[in-house]
PDB file of C-alpha atoms in Angstrom:
ATOM      1  CA  MET A   1     -18.040 -34.116 -26.884  1.00 53.00           C
ATOM      2  CA  GLU A   2     -20.164 -33.523 -23.499  1.00 45.00           C
ATOM      3  CA  LYS A   3     -23.837 -34.257 -22.948  1.00 63.00           C
ATOM      4  CA  GLY A   4     -25.388 -30.986 -25.167  1.00 73.00           C
ATOM      5  CA  GLY A   5     -23.730 -32.335 -27.964  1.00 96.00           C
ATOM      6  CA  LEU A   6     -22.972 -30.293 -31.234  1.00 98.00           C
ATOM      7  CA  ASN A   7     -24.519 -26.907 -31.497  1.00 98.00           C
ATOM      8  CA  ILE A   8     -24.401 -24.759 -34.673  1.00 99.00           C
ATOM      9  CA  ILE A   9     -25.451 -21.313 -35.253  1.00 99.00           C
ATOM     10  CA  MET A  10     -25.855 -20.955 -38.836  1.00 98.00           C
ATOM     11  CA  PHE A  11     -25.362 -17.279 -40.177  1.00 96.00           C
ATOM     12  CA  SER A  12     -24.855 -17.365 -44.062  1.00 90.00           C
ATOM     13  CA  GLY A  13     -26.493 -18.889 -46.382  1.00 87.00           C
ATOM     14  CA  SER A  14     -23.565 -19.208 -48.903  1.00 84.00           C
ATOM     15  CA  ALA A  15     -22.713 -23.044 -50.825  1.00 81.00           C
ATOM     16  CA  ASP A  16     -19.774 -22.306 -48.570  1.00 82.00           C
ATOM     17  CA  LYS A  17     -21.204 -22.274 -45.140  1.00 89.00           C
ATOM     18  CA  LEU A  18     -24.446 -24.297 -46.023  1.00 92.00           C
ATOM     19  CA  ILE A  19     -21.833 -27.232 -47.506  1.00 90.00           C
ATOM     20  CA  PRO A  20     -19.901 -27.758 -44.088  1.00 94.00           C
ATOM     21  CA  LEU A  21     -22.898 -27.166 -41.929  1.00 97.00           C
ATOM     22  CA  GLY A  22     -24.570 -30.528 -44.003  1.00 97.00           C
ATOM     23  CA  VAL A  23     -20.798 -31.948 -43.729  1.00 96.00           C
ATOM     24  CA  LEU A  24     -20.717 -31.648 -40.119  1.00 98.00           C
ATOM     25  CA  SER A  25     -23.966 -31.900 -39.369  1.00 98.00           C
ATOM     26  CA  GLN A  26     -24.269 -35.809 -41.028  1.00 98.00           C
ATOM     27  CA  THR A  27     -20.621 -36.588 -39.751  1.00 98.00           C
ATOM     28  CA  ALA A  28     -22.164 -35.610 -35.698  1.00 98.00           C
ATOM     29  CA  ALA A  29     -25.477 -37.991 -36.280  1.00 98.00           C
ATOM     30  CA  ASN A  30     -22.872 -40.128 -37.813  1.00 97.00           C
ATOM     31  CA  LEU A  31     -20.963 -40.679 -34.727  1.00 97.00           C
ATOM     32  CA  GLY A  32     -24.389 -40.314 -32.698  1.00 97.00           C
ATOM     33  CA  VAL A  33     -23.637 -36.993 -31.221  1.00 98.00           C
ATOM     34  CA  PRO A  34     -26.566 -34.696 -31.027  1.00 98.00           C
ATOM     35  CA  VAL A  35     -27.081 -31.805 -33.121  1.00 98.00           C
ATOM     36  CA  ARG A  36     -28.983 -28.589 -32.869  1.00 98.00           C
ATOM     37  CA  ILE A  37     -29.188 -25.992 -35.794  1.00 99.00           C
ATOM     38  CA  PHE A  38     -30.091 -22.494 -35.009  1.00 99.00           C
ATOM     39  CA  VAL A  39     -30.790 -20.722 -38.088  1.00 98.00           C
ATOM     40  CA  THR A  40     -30.399 -16.630 -38.231  1.00 98.00           C
ATOM     41  CA  GLY A  41     -29.197 -13.752 -40.556  1.00 95.00           C
ATOM     42  CA  TRP A  42     -29.045 -14.423 -44.349  1.00 91.00           C
ATOM     43  CA  ALA A  43     -29.003 -18.699 -43.749  1.00 95.00           C
ATOM     44  CA  MET A  44     -32.732 -18.132 -42.895  1.00 95.00           C
ATOM     45  CA  LEU A  45     -33.503 -17.590 -46.687  1.00 92.00           C
ATOM     46  CA  ALA A  46     -32.228 -21.162 -47.467  1.00 93.00           C
ATOM     47  CA  PHE A  47     -34.484 -22.663 -44.856  1.00 96.00           C
ATOM     48  CA  LYS A  48     -37.607 -20.923 -46.388  1.00 93.00           C
ATOM     49  CA  LYS A  49     -40.703 -22.790 -48.259  1.00 92.00           C
ATOM     50  CA  GLY A  50     -40.124 -23.366 -51.596  1.00 86.00           C
ATOM     51  CA  GLY A  51     -35.978 -21.550 -50.697  1.00 74.00           C
ATOM     52  CA  PRO A  52     -33.616 -22.918 -52.688  1.00 65.00           C
ATOM     53  CA  THR A  53     -32.250 -26.737 -51.736  1.00 56.00           C
ATOM     54  CA  SER A  54     -29.107 -25.901 -54.077  1.00 54.00           C
ATOM     55  CA  VAL A  55     -27.281 -23.033 -53.199  1.00 57.00           C
ATOM     56  CA  ASN A  56     -23.765 -22.121 -55.796  1.00 56.00           C
ATOM     57  CA  ARG A  57     -23.519 -18.349 -54.529  1.00 58.00           C
ATOM     58  CA  VAL A  58     -20.149 -18.184 -52.038  1.00 56.00           C
ATOM     59  CA  THR A  59     -19.372 -15.371 -49.683  1.00 56.00           C
ATOM     60  CA  LYS A  60     -17.495 -12.004 -51.663  1.00 60.00           C
ATOM     61  CA  GLU A  61     -13.537 -13.169 -51.026  1.00 64.00           C
ATOM     62  CA  PHE A  62     -14.089 -16.991 -52.637  1.00 59.00           C
ATOM     63  CA  GLU A  63     -16.702 -16.045 -55.845  1.00 65.00           C
ATOM     64  CA  ASP A  64     -13.515 -16.197 -57.595  1.00 70.00           C
ATOM     65  CA  LEU A  65     -13.537 -20.455 -56.912  1.00 68.00           C
ATOM     66  CA  ALA A  66     -17.234 -20.987 -56.686  1.00 63.00           C
ATOM     67  CA  PRO A  67     -16.928 -22.459 -60.408  1.00 69.00           C
ATOM     68  CA  VAL A  68     -14.474 -24.694 -58.738  1.00 71.00           C
ATOM     69  CA  LEU A  69     -16.509 -25.726 -56.011  1.00 68.00           C
ATOM     70  CA  MET A  70     -19.439 -26.870 -57.526  1.00 68.00           C
ATOM     71  CA  LYS A  71     -17.361 -28.511 -60.402  1.00 75.00           C
ATOM     72  CA  GLY A  72     -15.698 -30.533 -57.762  1.00 72.00           C
ATOM     73  CA  MET A  73     -18.837 -31.575 -55.763  1.00 68.00           C
ATOM     74  CA  ALA A  74     -20.681 -32.280 -58.967  1.00 72.00           C
ATOM     75  CA  GLU A  75     -17.867 -34.797 -60.365  1.00 81.00           C
ATOM     76  CA  MET A  76     -17.437 -36.254 -56.363  1.00 72.00           C
ATOM     77  CA  LYS A  77     -21.096 -36.518 -57.004  1.00 80.00           C
ATOM     78  CA  ALA A  78     -21.231 -35.347 -53.550  1.00 83.00           C
ATOM     79  CA  PRO A  79     -24.887 -34.791 -51.954  1.00 90.00           C
ATOM     80  CA  SER A  80     -26.201 -31.060 -51.553  1.00 90.00           C
ATOM     81  CA  TRP A  81     -26.238 -29.700 -48.625  1.00 92.00           C
ATOM     82  CA  TYR A  82     -29.740 -30.217 -48.279  1.00 94.00           C
ATOM     83  CA  ASP A  83     -29.368 -33.954 -48.993  1.00 94.00           C
ATOM     84  CA  MET A  84     -26.803 -34.084 -46.120  1.00 96.00           C
ATOM     85  CA  LEU A  85     -28.979 -32.555 -43.296  1.00 97.00           C
ATOM     86  CA  LYS A  86     -31.763 -34.438 -44.453  1.00 97.00           C
ATOM     87  CA  THR A  87     -29.849 -37.585 -44.522  1.00 98.00           C
ATOM     88  CA  ALA A  88     -28.501 -36.231 -40.778  1.00 98.00           C
ATOM     89  CA  LYS A  89     -32.105 -35.902 -39.703  1.00 98.00           C
ATOM     90  CA  GLU A  90     -32.757 -39.594 -41.000  1.00 98.00           C
ATOM     91  CA  ILE A  91     -30.196 -41.356 -39.288  1.00 97.00           C
ATOM     92  CA  GLY A  92     -29.593 -39.213 -36.104  1.00 97.00           C
ATOM     93  CA  ASP A  93     -30.625 -36.907 -33.360  1.00 98.00           C
ATOM     94  CA  VAL A  94     -30.749 -33.656 -35.335  1.00 98.00           C
ATOM     95  CA  LYS A  95     -33.325 -31.229 -34.880  1.00 98.00           C
ATOM     96  CA  ILE A  96     -33.205 -27.422 -37.386  1.00 99.00           C
ATOM     97  CA  TYR A  97     -34.568 -23.811 -35.714  1.00 99.00           C
ATOM     98  CA  ALA A  98     -35.387 -21.129 -36.934  1.00 99.00           C
ATOM     99  CA  CYS A  99     -34.614 -18.145 -35.231  1.00 99.00           C
ATOM    100  CA  SER A 100     -37.866 -15.933 -33.907  1.00 99.00           C
ATOM    101  CA  LEU A 101     -36.411 -12.099 -34.252  1.00 98.00           C
ATOM    102  CA  MET A 102     -34.719 -12.855 -37.903  1.00 98.00           C
ATOM    103  CA  ALA A 103     -38.544 -15.078 -38.510  1.00 98.00           C
ATOM    104  CA  GLU A 104     -40.240 -12.004 -37.139  1.00 97.00           C
ATOM    105  CA  ALA A 105     -38.168  -9.437 -39.098  1.00 97.00           C
ATOM    106  CA  LEU A 106     -37.861 -11.057 -42.781  1.00 96.00           C
ATOM    107  CA  LYS A 107     -42.788 -12.016 -42.553  1.00 96.00           C
ATOM    108  CA  MET A 108     -41.556 -15.534 -41.601  1.00 96.00           C
ATOM    109  CA  LYS A 109     -42.937 -15.973 -38.327  1.00 95.00           C
ATOM    110  CA  ASN A 110     -44.920 -19.057 -39.255  1.00 96.00           C
ATOM    111  CA  LYS A 111     -43.461 -22.593 -39.758  1.00 96.00           C
ATOM    112  CA  SER A 112     -45.444 -23.125 -42.759  1.00 96.00           C
ATOM    113  CA  ASP A 113     -42.868 -20.263 -43.995  1.00 96.00           C
ATOM    114  CA  TYR A 114     -40.388 -22.805 -43.854  1.00 97.00           C
ATOM    115  CA  ASP A 115     -39.233 -25.674 -45.085  1.00 96.00           C
ATOM    116  CA  PRO A 116     -40.027 -29.143 -43.708  1.00 96.00           C
ATOM    117  CA  ILE A 117     -36.808 -29.596 -42.671  1.00 97.00           C
ATOM    118  CA  VAL A 118     -37.167 -26.961 -39.809  1.00 98.00           C
ATOM    119  CA  ASP A 119     -38.581 -28.484 -36.625  1.00 98.00           C
ATOM    120  CA  ASP A 120     -39.736 -25.061 -34.904  1.00 98.00           C
ATOM    121  CA  ILE A 121     -39.068 -21.302 -34.598  1.00 99.00           C
ATOM    122  CA  VAL A 122     -37.163 -20.519 -31.458  1.00 99.00           C
ATOM    123  CA  GLY A 123     -35.511 -17.825 -29.157  1.00 98.00           C
ATOM    124  CA  ALA A 124     -31.775 -17.501 -29.202  1.00 98.00           C
ATOM    125  CA  ALA A 125     -32.598 -17.703 -25.607  1.00 98.00           C
ATOM    126  CA  THR A 126     -34.290 -21.231 -25.856  1.00 98.00           C
ATOM    127  CA  PHE A 127     -31.583 -22.516 -28.105  1.00 98.00           C
ATOM    128  CA  MET A 128     -28.844 -21.487 -25.557  1.00 96.00           C
ATOM    129  CA  GLN A 129     -30.558 -23.321 -22.958  1.00 96.00           C
ATOM    130  CA  MET A 130     -30.267 -26.156 -25.477  1.00 95.00           C
ATOM    131  CA  ALA A 131     -26.677 -25.823 -26.162  1.00 96.00           C
ATOM    132  CA  ALA A 132     -25.642 -25.884 -22.396  1.00 94.00           C
ATOM    133  CA  GLY A 133     -23.004 -28.206 -21.630  1.00 93.00           C
ATOM    134  CA  GLY A 134     -21.991 -28.833 -25.448  1.00 95.00           C
ATOM    135  CA  GLN A 135     -20.222 -27.685 -28.359  1.00 96.00           C
ATOM    136  CA  VAL A 136     -21.321 -24.442 -29.729  1.00 97.00           C
ATOM    137  CA  ILE A 137     -20.116 -23.317 -32.818  1.00 97.00           C
ATOM    138  CA  PHE A 138     -21.184 -20.495 -35.490  1.00 96.00           C
ATOM    139  CA  ILE A 139     -21.051 -20.457 -39.690  1.00 95.00           C
TER     140      ILE A 139
END
């Protein structure tokens, strides 16, 4: 992977999207790859202070599989998406940024409005500069 590492634009706040965010972030951190996460859209609600650290809701197209997914994760004793992100931040160079535009629209303009796992509030241009030269994926 190039010098810019792994850059994830996180739009959805559903379990079927948050779980892969945790898995990819923790895997990259274990491999020594820097990770930058730009939280925007409905994902912002999963990162607000006092927000859910465990999400059971999935996107409409997979709602019938939600119970299977949650049961399977529990049986595997898999960590939650939130715990995977915490671990990724502990072991590697992982930063989480909230989108300033969505922060203003959702009246979540201050860093104190977010869970401590969020490092800062930045604009899209700032994030794109950070991501330059790296892999960018959208979840």
